[in-house]
Amino acid sequence: MVQLSAEWLKDKEMLNGTEWSMYPVAKPEFERFTFTVFSSLFLSCRRSVHKVLLLLLRLDRDLHIYSNTKLEDDLFSMGSDISNWHSELDYDQWVALPVVGPQPLARYKHGAVVIDEKLYIVGGSRNGRQLSDIQALDLINLSWSKIKMNTQSQADNIKSGVLLEAFPATSGHSMVKWGNKLLLLGGFSKDTSDNVTVRFIDLESQATGIMEATGKIPVARGGQSVTLVGSKLIMFGGEDKHRRLLNDVNVLDLETMIWNVAETTKTPPAPRCDHTAAVHVDRYLLIFGGCSHSTFFNDLHVLDMETLEWSQPQIQGNLVIPRAGHAGVSVDEKWFIVGGGDSKTGALETLVLDMSMLVLSVLTSVERKDPLASEGLSVSSALLDGEQYLVAFGGYNGNYNNEVFVMKPKPKDSKQPKIFKSSAAAAASASVTAAYALAKSENLDITAIENSKTKVDLSVEVGVIKEEKKALESSIAWVKAEKSTLKAKLDEINETHDDLSKELHSVQGQLAAEKSRCANLETQISELQTKLSSMHSLEEKVQALRSQKLALDHNTSVQRQSYNGSWRWMAP
């Protein structure tokens, strides 16, 4: 083991001045700071100290020693060329970048685009508060900077007599590059208008403003997808400010600034928000995942933008969990999908979809609670020294994040034969290859050419068959997994059905008992009503008898009075 001591930290105040931002730990109060690495690692990386740092950063979550200001400055000053940091990365692995300078606030649902080796972050949300800042990360020297913008004159931002704020705090918007401008569409702000507003950020003049549009302007929304195809922006879905989910397709011509509604046919995707979209060969719009108010999706829908027909093709490869709030970026024929979740757990896998073959596979996975397993993060593609890199930022997984992660995807191997959709196409390609070789060579005889052609044909045929076998095996595995899932669901449904049947029988028994009891009560009520009727007649008889008795009593009294009078008259 070799111990690298921080002797170059001159005093305690320099050490305490280091900003410890990645972890909730107190600033160190000691004079000496030590890194420990394997000696073989350090010796192999003497020419590039930043490689040591990058490798240490892969362990930083366990070591809890990551710092982002003076510590990196001093490490990088030890003879390391910062601008060459990306050359040391392994393929298909995420690495946290040791950025320097004041970092942006942690956030999610922001906009992100890479232009000229700089990552631009605009807006977003944090703790229920929307943000309006514009941050830029230089991907060469790994330093953050905040960009101050100039707004247009008030006269340029007046619409219908109302002054519009040029760049309000916004989240859930989409951001694309158009010329020397960043265009921002959709999202929610404090004073969201009724329709979608198109805002711009001019990176050259550092001016912001609103681009006036006409036509069938779509309703304001957030969580939509916006994709650039030529000079047109394709907006799909989202959720309006009344929480109504959408699945419409709207097209903005950036040359005329006229909105139109695409009248699509066949079955569209269910209304959704927080999905991802990509375009393949400037013709097919792909929609993946997203959510409604109660359901998360893992389906793929494709819109043919020439025929405006929707379809839902079968995906081959890995079966992935439903997700929303994920991020996606396409590089050549590959569509990389990162993060997302279902509001309970984050999606751990980084997916890659071969858009020409519709084969989905898991590229790599991260641990739970990793910043890359977040909702509302962003991922962009960057071209550095002729190689493509993926750059991820932000997100929310119980904590708001502001780390920057990079991945160097493995490039397409041009030496490998292309996967053709038919053996005839493969044979035709091989024939063309053989003919080209014949034209280039003057020393080959006919027999050698025929033998070479046969070998090429067989090699291509074998390659095609192997690839078709892999695709079929992958499809069979997917079908088996789907069958197992459906069987489990069916068993659960059957069990639920049995429980419900038992409960139904119990309720039916209780209902029968209640019916019997009601019948008895009705009988008793009928008897009581009969008795009540007889009581009325008895009361009438009693009343008649009372009347007769009163009359009799009255007559008796009169007779007595008459007798008494007679006796008095007869008395002497």
Coordinates of C-alpha atoms in Angstrom, one line a residue:
M1 CA 0.0 0.0 0.0
V2 CA 1.1 3.5 -0.8
Q3 CA -0.1 6.5 1.3
L4 CA -0.6 9.8 -0.4
S5 CA -0.6 12.4 2.3
A6 CA -2.0 15.9 1.7
E7 CA 1.1 17.7 2.9
W8 CA 0.5 20.3 0.2
L9 CA -2.5 21.5 2.3
K10 CA -0.5 24.2 4.1
D11 CA -2.8 24.9 7.0
K12 CA -6.0 24.0 8.8
E13 CA -7.9 26.9 7.2
M14 CA -7.1 25.7 3.7
L15 CA -8.5 22.2 4.6
N16 CA -11.5 23.6 6.3
G17 CA -12.2 25.8 3.2
T18 CA -12.8 22.8 1.1
E19 CA -16.5 22.5 0.2
W20 CA -17.9 19.1 1.2
S21 CA -21.1 18.9 -0.8
M22 CA -21.8 15.4 -1.9
Y23 CA -22.4 13.9 1.6
P24 CA -24.0 15.3 4.7
V25 CA -20.8 15.2 6.8
A26 CA -19.2 17.9 8.8
K27 CA -16.1 19.7 7.6
P28 CA -13.0 18.0 8.9
E29 CA -11.2 19.6 11.8
F30 CA -7.9 17.9 11.5
E31 CA -4.5 19.1 10.1
R32 CA -3.7 16.1 7.9
F33 CA -5.8 14.4 5.2
T34 CA -4.8 11.1 3.7
F35 CA -5.8 9.1 0.7
T36 CA -4.9 5.4 0.5
V37 CA -4.8 3.5 -2.7
F38 CA -3.2 0.3 -4.0
S39 CA 0.4 0.9 -5.0
S40 CA 0.0 -0.9 -8.3
L41 CA -2.9 1.4 -9.1
F42 CA -0.9 4.6 -8.4
L43 CA 2.2 3.3 -10.2
S44 CA 0.2 2.5 -13.3
C45 CA -1.4 5.9 -13.3
R46 CA 1.6 8.2 -12.5
R47 CA 1.3 9.8 -15.9
S48 CA -2.3 10.7 -15.1
V49 CA -3.2 11.5 -11.5
H50 CA -6.8 12.3 -12.5
K51 CA -7.3 8.7 -13.4
V52 CA -6.5 7.8 -9.7
L53 CA -9.2 10.4 -8.8
L54 CA -11.7 9.0 -11.2
L55 CA -11.2 5.5 -9.9
L56 CA -11.4 6.7 -6.3
L57 CA -14.7 8.4 -7.2
R58 CA -16.1 5.0 -8.0
L59 CA -15.5 4.2 -4.4
D60 CA -16.5 7.6 -3.0
R61 CA -19.9 6.4 -1.8
D62 CA -18.2 4.0 0.6
L63 CA -15.2 6.3 1.5
H64 CA -17.3 9.5 2.0
I65 CA -14.3 11.6 1.1
Y66 CA -15.4 13.4 -2.0
S67 CA -14.8 17.2 -2.2
N68 CA -15.3 19.5 -5.1
T69 CA -13.2 22.6 -4.8
K70 CA -9.7 23.0 -3.5
L71 CA -9.0 19.3 -3.2
E72 CA -9.5 18.6 -6.9
D73 CA -7.7 21.8 -7.8
D74 CA -4.6 20.6 -6.0
L75 CA -4.9 17.1 -7.3
F76 CA -5.3 18.2 -10.8
S77 CA -2.4 20.6 -10.5
M78 CA -0.1 17.6 -9.7
G79 CA 1.0 17.3 -13.3
S80 CA -2.3 16.0 -14.7
D81 CA -3.9 17.1 -18.0
I82 CA -7.6 17.7 -17.0
S83 CA -8.7 18.1 -20.6
N84 CA -7.9 14.4 -21.3
W85 CA -9.9 13.0 -18.4
H86 CA -12.4 11.2 -20.7
S87 CA -9.7 9.1 -22.4
E88 CA -9.3 7.0 -19.3
L89 CA -12.9 5.9 -19.1
D90 CA -14.1 2.3 -19.5
Y91 CA -16.9 1.5 -21.9
D92 CA -20.5 1.3 -20.8
Q93 CA -19.8 2.3 -17.1
W94 CA -21.1 5.4 -15.3
V95 CA -18.5 7.5 -13.6
A96 CA -19.1 10.5 -11.3
L97 CA -17.2 13.6 -12.6
P98 CA -14.9 15.4 -10.1
V99 CA -16.2 18.9 -11.1
V100 CA -14.8 22.1 -9.7
G101 CA -16.3 25.5 -8.9
P102 CA -19.6 26.3 -7.2
Q103 CA -22.2 23.6 -8.2
P104 CA -25.8 24.4 -9.2
L105 CA -28.6 23.7 -6.8
A106 CA -29.7 20.1 -6.8
R107 CA -32.9 19.8 -8.8
Y108 CA -35.1 17.7 -11.1
K109 CA -37.4 18.3 -14.1
H110 CA -34.9 20.7 -15.6
G111 CA -33.8 21.2 -19.2
A112 CA -30.4 19.9 -20.4
V113 CA -28.5 20.2 -23.7
V114 CA -24.8 19.8 -24.7
I115 CA -23.5 22.3 -27.2
D116 CA -19.8 22.8 -28.1
E117 CA -18.5 20.7 -25.2
K118 CA -20.6 22.5 -22.6
L119 CA -23.5 21.1 -20.7
Y120 CA -26.3 23.7 -20.3
I121 CA -28.8 23.3 -17.4
V122 CA -31.9 25.5 -17.4
G123 CA -34.6 25.8 -14.7
G124 CA -36.1 22.8 -12.8
S125 CA -37.7 22.3 -9.5
R126 CA -36.5 21.9 -5.9
N127 CA -38.5 21.5 -2.7
G128 CA -41.6 22.6 -4.6
R129 CA -39.9 25.8 -5.8
Q130 CA -39.3 26.3 -9.5
L131 CA -35.9 27.6 -10.7
S132 CA -34.9 30.1 -13.4
D133 CA -31.1 29.9 -13.4
I134 CA -28.9 28.9 -16.4
Q135 CA -25.8 26.9 -15.6
A136 CA -23.0 25.6 -17.8
L137 CA -20.5 22.9 -17.2
D138 CA -17.3 23.0 -19.3
L139 CA -16.7 19.3 -20.2
I140 CA -13.0 20.0 -20.9
N141 CA -11.9 21.6 -17.6
L142 CA -14.9 20.3 -15.6
S143 CA -15.8 23.7 -14.2
W144 CA -19.3 25.0 -13.5
S145 CA -20.3 28.6 -14.3
K146 CA -23.5 30.6 -14.0
I147 CA -24.7 32.5 -17.1
K148 CA -26.4 35.8 -16.7
M149 CA -28.8 36.6 -19.5
N150 CA -30.1 39.9 -21.0
T151 CA -33.9 40.1 -21.6
Q152 CA -35.5 41.7 -24.6
S153 CA -37.2 45.0 -24.3
Q154 CA -40.6 45.1 -22.7
A155 CA -42.2 46.0 -26.1
D156 CA -41.0 42.7 -27.6
N157 CA -42.6 40.7 -24.7
I158 CA -46.0 42.4 -24.7
K159 CA -48.9 40.1 -25.9
S160 CA -52.6 41.3 -25.8
G161 CA -51.6 44.2 -23.7
V162 CA -50.0 42.0 -21.0
L163 CA -46.3 42.1 -20.2
L164 CA -44.9 38.6 -20.4
E165 CA -41.9 37.6 -18.3
A166 CA -39.0 36.7 -20.7
F167 CA -37.6 33.8 -18.7
P168 CA -39.6 32.8 -15.6
A169 CA -38.8 30.1 -13.1
T170 CA -40.0 26.9 -14.9
S171 CA -40.0 23.1 -14.5
G172 CA -41.2 20.2 -16.5
H173 CA -40.2 21.9 -19.8
S174 CA -38.5 20.6 -22.9
M175 CA -35.3 22.1 -24.3
V176 CA -33.7 21.6 -27.8
K177 CA -30.9 23.3 -29.7
W178 CA -31.9 25.3 -32.8
G179 CA -29.1 27.2 -34.6
N180 CA -27.3 29.3 -32.0
K181 CA -30.4 29.2 -29.7
L182 CA -31.8 27.0 -27.0
L183 CA -35.6 26.7 -27.4
L184 CA -37.7 26.0 -24.3
L185 CA -41.3 24.7 -24.7
G186 CA -44.0 23.7 -22.2
G187 CA -43.5 23.3 -18.5
F188 CA -45.1 25.0 -15.6
S189 CA -44.3 28.4 -14.0
K190 CA -45.9 30.8 -11.6
D191 CA -48.1 32.4 -14.3
T192 CA -48.5 29.7 -16.9
S193 CA -50.5 30.9 -19.9
D194 CA -53.3 28.9 -21.5
N195 CA -51.2 27.9 -24.5
V196 CA -47.7 26.6 -25.0
T197 CA -45.1 29.5 -25.1
V198 CA -41.9 29.1 -27.1
R199 CA -39.0 30.9 -25.3
F200 CA -35.4 31.2 -26.6
I201 CA -31.9 31.6 -25.1
D202 CA -29.4 33.1 -27.5
L203 CA -26.0 31.7 -26.5
E204 CA -24.1 34.3 -28.5
S205 CA -25.8 37.5 -27.4
Q206 CA -26.9 36.0 -24.1
A207 CA -30.4 37.3 -24.7
T208 CA -33.6 35.6 -23.8
G209 CA -37.1 36.3 -25.1
I210 CA -40.3 34.8 -26.5
M211 CA -40.8 33.6 -30.1
E212 CA -44.2 34.5 -31.4
A213 CA -46.1 31.5 -33.0
T214 CA -49.4 31.2 -34.8
G215 CA -51.7 28.4 -36.0
K216 CA -53.3 25.8 -33.8
I217 CA -51.2 26.5 -30.7
P218 CA -51.5 23.5 -28.3
V219 CA -52.7 23.9 -24.7
A220 CA -50.1 24.6 -22.1
R221 CA -48.6 21.5 -20.5
G222 CA -45.7 19.9 -18.6
G223 CA -44.1 16.4 -18.8
Q224 CA -44.4 16.4 -22.6
S225 CA -41.8 15.2 -25.0
V226 CA -40.4 17.4 -27.8
T227 CA -38.2 16.0 -30.6
L228 CA -36.5 17.9 -33.4
V229 CA -36.9 16.5 -36.9
G230 CA -35.3 18.6 -39.5
S231 CA -36.8 22.1 -39.0
K232 CA -39.9 20.8 -37.2
L233 CA -40.6 20.2 -33.5
I234 CA -42.8 17.2 -32.7
M235 CA -44.6 17.5 -29.3
F236 CA -46.4 14.5 -27.8
G237 CA -48.5 14.1 -24.7
G238 CA -48.0 15.7 -21.3
E239 CA -50.4 17.0 -18.6
D240 CA -52.1 20.3 -18.7
K241 CA -52.5 22.7 -15.7
H242 CA -55.8 21.2 -14.8
R243 CA -54.1 17.7 -14.5
R244 CA -55.7 16.5 -17.7
L245 CA -53.5 13.9 -19.4
L246 CA -52.9 14.3 -23.2
N247 CA -51.8 12.1 -26.1
D248 CA -52.0 14.5 -29.0
V249 CA -49.3 15.2 -31.5
N250 CA -48.5 18.8 -32.3
V251 CA -46.0 20.0 -34.9
L252 CA -44.2 23.4 -34.9
D253 CA -42.5 24.5 -38.1
L254 CA -39.5 26.6 -36.8
E255 CA -39.1 28.3 -40.2
T256 CA -42.6 29.7 -40.3
M257 CA -43.4 29.4 -36.5
I258 CA -46.8 27.9 -37.3
W259 CA -48.3 25.2 -35.1
N260 CA -50.4 22.3 -36.6
V261 CA -52.1 19.3 -35.1
A262 CA -51.1 15.9 -36.6
E263 CA -54.3 13.9 -37.4
T264 CA -53.1 10.4 -36.7
T265 CA -54.8 7.1 -37.4
K266 CA -55.0 3.7 -35.6
T267 CA -54.6 3.3 -31.9
P268 CA -52.5 6.0 -30.2
P269 CA -50.7 5.5 -26.9
A270 CA -52.8 6.0 -23.8
P271 CA -52.7 9.6 -22.5
R272 CA -49.5 10.1 -20.4
C273 CA -46.8 12.3 -19.2
D274 CA -43.1 12.0 -18.1
H275 CA -42.3 9.6 -21.0
T276 CA -39.3 9.7 -23.4
A277 CA -39.3 10.1 -27.2
A278 CA -36.8 9.6 -30.0
V279 CA -36.8 9.7 -33.8
H280 CA -35.3 7.0 -36.0
V281 CA -34.2 7.8 -39.6
D282 CA -36.1 11.1 -39.5
R283 CA -39.4 9.1 -40.0
Y284 CA -40.4 7.1 -37.0
L285 CA -41.3 8.7 -33.7
L286 CA -40.8 6.3 -30.8
I287 CA -42.6 6.8 -27.4
F288 CA -41.5 4.7 -24.4
G289 CA -42.9 4.5 -20.8
G290 CA -44.4 7.4 -18.9
C291 CA -47.4 7.3 -16.5
S292 CA -51.0 8.3 -16.0
H293 CA -52.5 9.3 -12.6
S294 CA -52.6 5.6 -11.6
T295 CA -50.5 3.5 -14.0
F296 CA -46.9 3.4 -15.0
F297 CA -46.0 2.1 -18.5
N298 CA -43.2 0.1 -20.1
D299 CA -44.7 0.0 -23.6
L300 CA -43.3 1.2 -26.9
H301 CA -45.4 3.0 -29.5
V302 CA -44.2 4.1 -33.0
L303 CA -45.7 6.8 -35.2
D304 CA -44.9 6.7 -38.9
M305 CA -44.6 10.4 -39.6
E306 CA -45.2 9.9 -43.3
T307 CA -48.5 7.9 -43.0
L308 CA -49.3 9.3 -39.5
E309 CA -50.2 5.8 -38.4
W310 CA -49.6 4.5 -34.8
S311 CA -48.4 1.0 -34.1
Q312 CA -47.2 -0.9 -31.1
P313 CA -44.5 -3.3 -32.1
Q314 CA -43.3 -6.2 -30.0
I315 CA -40.0 -5.5 -28.2
Q316 CA -37.4 -8.2 -28.2
G317 CA -34.9 -8.7 -25.4
N318 CA -35.0 -7.9 -21.7
L319 CA -38.3 -7.4 -19.9
V320 CA -38.1 -4.1 -18.0
I321 CA -40.2 -2.6 -15.3
P322 CA -42.6 0.2 -16.0
R323 CA -41.2 3.7 -15.4
A324 CA -41.8 7.4 -15.7
G325 CA -39.6 10.5 -15.3
H326 CA -36.7 8.7 -17.1
A327 CA -34.4 10.4 -19.6
G328 CA -33.4 9.2 -23.1
V329 CA -30.9 10.2 -25.8
S330 CA -30.3 8.6 -29.2
V331 CA -26.8 8.0 -30.6
D332 CA -26.9 6.6 -34.2
E333 CA -29.3 3.6 -34.1
K334 CA -29.1 3.2 -30.3
W335 CA -31.5 4.8 -27.9
F336 CA -30.1 5.0 -24.3
I337 CA -32.7 5.3 -21.5
V338 CA -31.6 6.2 -18.0
G339 CA -33.3 6.3 -14.6
G340 CA -37.0 6.9 -13.9
G341 CA -39.2 5.0 -11.4
D342 CA -42.7 4.4 -10.2
S343 CA -42.8 6.9 -7.3
K344 CA -41.8 4.1 -4.9
T345 CA -38.5 2.8 -6.3
G346 CA -36.1 4.0 -8.9
A347 CA -35.3 2.1 -12.1
L348 CA -31.7 0.8 -11.6
E349 CA -31.0 -0.2 -15.2
T350 CA -29.5 1.8 -18.0
L351 CA -31.3 0.5 -21.1
V352 CA -30.3 0.6 -24.7
L353 CA -32.8 0.0 -27.6
D354 CA -31.6 -0.9 -31.0
M355 CA -34.1 1.1 -33.0
S356 CA -33.5 -0.7 -36.2
M357 CA -34.0 -4.2 -34.7
L358 CA -36.3 -3.2 -31.8
V359 CA -34.2 -5.2 -29.4
L360 CA -34.0 -3.9 -25.8
S361 CA -31.2 -4.8 -23.5
V362 CA -29.8 -3.8 -20.1
L363 CA -26.4 -2.0 -20.5
T364 CA -25.5 -1.6 -16.9
S365 CA -27.2 -1.3 -13.5
V366 CA -26.6 0.9 -10.4
E367 CA -27.4 0.4 -6.7
R368 CA -30.6 1.5 -5.0
K369 CA -30.7 5.2 -4.0
D370 CA -28.0 5.9 -6.6
P371 CA -28.5 9.4 -8.2
L372 CA -28.8 7.6 -11.6
A373 CA -31.9 5.7 -10.2
S374 CA -33.8 9.0 -10.0
E375 CA -36.9 10.5 -11.6
G376 CA -36.7 13.8 -13.5
L377 CA -33.0 13.5 -14.3
S378 CA -31.5 14.5 -17.7
V379 CA -29.2 12.7 -20.1
S380 CA -27.5 14.3 -23.1
S381 CA -24.9 13.2 -25.7
A382 CA -21.5 15.0 -26.0
L383 CA -18.9 14.6 -28.7
L384 CA -15.4 14.9 -27.2
D385 CA -12.3 14.3 -29.3
G386 CA -14.4 12.4 -31.9
E387 CA -16.1 10.0 -29.4
Q388 CA -19.6 10.0 -28.1
Y389 CA -20.3 10.3 -24.3
L390 CA -23.5 10.3 -22.3
V391 CA -23.8 13.0 -19.6
A392 CA -26.4 12.7 -16.9
F393 CA -27.4 15.3 -14.3
G394 CA -29.8 15.9 -11.4
G395 CA -32.9 14.0 -10.5
Y396 CA -34.9 13.1 -7.4
N397 CA -34.9 9.7 -5.6
G398 CA -35.8 10.9 -2.1
N399 CA -33.0 13.4 -2.3
Y400 CA -32.4 16.1 -4.9
N401 CA -29.2 15.5 -6.8
N402 CA -26.7 17.7 -8.6
E403 CA -23.9 15.2 -9.5
V404 CA -22.7 14.8 -13.0
F405 CA -22.2 11.3 -14.4
V406 CA -20.6 10.3 -17.7
M407 CA -20.5 7.1 -19.7
K408 CA -18.5 6.2 -22.8
P409 CA -20.8 3.9 -24.8
K410 CA -19.1 1.2 -26.8
P411 CA -18.9 2.3 -30.4
K412 CA -20.4 0.3 -33.2
D413 CA -17.8 -2.2 -34.5
S414 CA -17.6 -1.5 -38.2
K415 CA -15.7 -4.8 -38.7
Q416 CA -18.6 -6.9 -37.7
P417 CA -21.1 -7.8 -40.5
K418 CA -24.3 -5.9 -40.4
I419 CA -27.4 -7.8 -39.4
F420 CA -29.5 -8.1 -42.5
K421 CA -33.2 -8.8 -42.3
S422 CA -33.0 -11.6 -44.9
S423 CA -30.3 -14.0 -46.1
A424 CA -30.8 -12.8 -49.7
A425 CA -29.8 -9.3 -48.7
A426 CA -26.8 -10.7 -46.9
A427 CA -25.8 -12.7 -50.0
A428 CA -26.2 -9.7 -52.2
S429 CA -24.0 -7.6 -49.9
A430 CA -21.4 -10.4 -50.0
S431 CA -21.5 -10.4 -53.8
V432 CA -21.0 -6.7 -53.9
T433 CA -18.0 -7.0 -51.5
A434 CA -16.5 -9.7 -53.6
A435 CA -16.9 -7.7 -56.8
Y436 CA -15.3 -4.7 -55.2
A437 CA -12.4 -6.9 -54.1
L438 CA -12.1 -8.1 -57.7
A439 CA -11.9 -4.6 -59.1
K440 CA -9.2 -3.7 -56.5
S441 CA -7.0 -6.7 -57.2
E442 CA -5.3 -7.6 -60.4
N443 CA -3.5 -10.8 -59.3
L444 CA -6.5 -12.9 -58.3
D445 CA -7.6 -15.7 -60.6
I446 CA -11.3 -16.7 -61.2
T447 CA -11.0 -19.7 -58.9
A448 CA -9.7 -17.7 -56.0
I449 CA -12.4 -15.2 -56.5
E450 CA -15.1 -17.8 -56.5
N451 CA -13.7 -19.5 -53.4
S452 CA -13.5 -16.1 -51.7
K453 CA -17.0 -15.3 -52.7
T454 CA -18.2 -18.7 -51.4
K455 CA -16.4 -18.2 -48.1
V456 CA -17.8 -14.7 -47.7
D457 CA -21.3 -15.9 -48.5
L458 CA -21.0 -18.7 -46.0
S459 CA -19.5 -16.4 -43.3
V460 CA -22.3 -13.9 -43.8
E461 CA -24.9 -16.6 -43.8
V462 CA -23.5 -18.1 -40.6
G463 CA -23.4 -14.6 -39.0
V464 CA -27.0 -14.0 -40.1
I465 CA -28.2 -17.3 -38.7
K466 CA -26.4 -16.8 -35.4
E467 CA -27.9 -13.3 -35.0
E468 CA -31.3 -14.7 -35.9
K469 CA -30.8 -17.5 -33.4
K470 CA -29.9 -14.9 -30.7
A471 CA -32.9 -12.9 -31.6
L472 CA -35.2 -15.9 -31.4
E473 CA -33.7 -17.1 -28.2
S474 CA -34.1 -13.6 -26.7
S475 CA -37.7 -13.6 -28.0
I476 CA -38.4 -17.0 -26.5
A477 CA -36.9 -15.9 -23.2
W478 CA -39.1 -12.9 -23.2
V479 CA -42.2 -15.0 -24.1
K480 CA -41.3 -17.4 -21.3
A481 CA -40.9 -14.5 -18.8
E482 CA -44.1 -13.0 -20.0
K483 CA -45.9 -16.3 -19.7
S484 CA -44.6 -16.8 -16.2
T485 CA -45.7 -13.3 -15.3
L486 CA -49.2 -13.8 -16.8
K487 CA -49.4 -17.2 -15.1
A488 CA -48.6 -15.6 -11.7
K489 CA -51.2 -12.9 -12.4
L490 CA -53.8 -15.6 -13.4
D491 CA -53.1 -17.5 -10.3
E492 CA -53.5 -14.4 -8.2
I493 CA -56.8 -13.6 -10.1
N494 CA -58.0 -17.2 -9.5
E495 CA -57.2 -16.9 -5.8
T496 CA -59.0 -13.6 -5.6
H497 CA -61.9 -15.1 -7.5
D498 CA -62.1 -18.0 -5.0
D499 CA -62.1 -15.6 -2.1
L500 CA -64.8 -13.4 -3.7
S501 CA -66.9 -16.5 -4.4
K502 CA -66.7 -17.6 -0.8
E503 CA -67.6 -14.1 0.3
L504 CA -70.5 -14.0 -2.2
H505 CA -71.9 -17.3 -0.9
S506 CA -71.6 -15.9 2.6
V507 CA -73.4 -12.8 1.6
Q508 CA -76.1 -14.8 -0.2
G509 CA -76.7 -16.9 2.9
Q510 CA -77.0 -13.7 5.0
L511 CA -79.4 -12.3 2.4
A512 CA -81.6 -15.4 2.5
A513 CA -81.7 -15.2 6.3
E514 CA -82.7 -11.6 6.1
K515 CA -85.4 -12.3 3.5
S516 CA -86.8 -15.0 5.9
R517 CA -86.8 -12.6 8.7
C518 CA -88.5 -10.0 6.6
A519 CA -91.2 -12.5 5.6
N520 CA -91.8 -13.2 9.3
L521 CA -92.0 -9.6 10.1
E522 CA -94.5 -9.0 7.3
T523 CA -96.7 -11.8 8.6
Q524 CA -96.6 -10.4 12.1
I525 CA -97.4 -6.9 10.7
S526 CA -100.4 -8.4 8.8
E527 CA -101.7 -10.1 12.0
L528 CA -101.3 -6.9 13.9
Q529 CA -103.2 -4.9 11.2
T530 CA -106.1 -7.5 11.4
K531 CA -106.2 -7.2 15.2
L532 CA -106.1 -3.4 14.8
S533 CA -109.1 -3.5 12.5
S534 CA -111.1 -5.7 14.9
M535 CA -110.2 -3.3 17.7
H536 CA -111.9 -0.5 15.7
S537 CA -115.2 -2.5 15.5
L538 CA -115.0 -3.4 19.2
E539 CA -114.5 0.3 20.1
E540 CA -117.6 1.1 18.1
K541 CA -119.6 -1.6 19.9
V542 CA -118.3 -0.4 23.3
Q543 CA -119.3 3.2 22.3
A544 CA -122.8 2.0 21.4
L545 CA -123.2 0.1 24.7
R546 CA -122.0 3.2 26.5
S547 CA -124.6 5.3 24.7
Q548 CA -127.3 2.7 25.5
K549 CA -126.3 2.7 29.2
L550 CA -126.4 6.5 29.4
A551 CA -129.9 6.5 27.8
L552 CA -131.0 3.8 30.2
D553 CA -129.6 5.6 33.2
H554 CA -131.4 8.8 32.1
N555 CA -134.8 7.0 31.7
T556 CA -134.4 5.4 35.1
S557 CA -133.8 8.8 36.7
V558 CA -136.9 10.3 35.1
Q559 CA -139.1 7.4 36.2
R560 CA -137.9 7.8 39.8
Q561 CA -138.7 11.5 39.8
S562 CA -142.2 10.7 38.5
Y563 CA -142.8 8.1 41.2
N564 CA -141.8 10.5 43.9
G565 CA -144.3 13.1 42.6
S566 CA -147.2 10.6 42.6
W567 CA -146.5 9.6 46.2
R568 CA -146.4 13.1 47.3
W569 CA -149.9 13.8 45.7
M570 CA -151.4 10.8 47.3
A571 CA -150.2 11.5 50.8
P572 CA -152.8 13.0 53.3

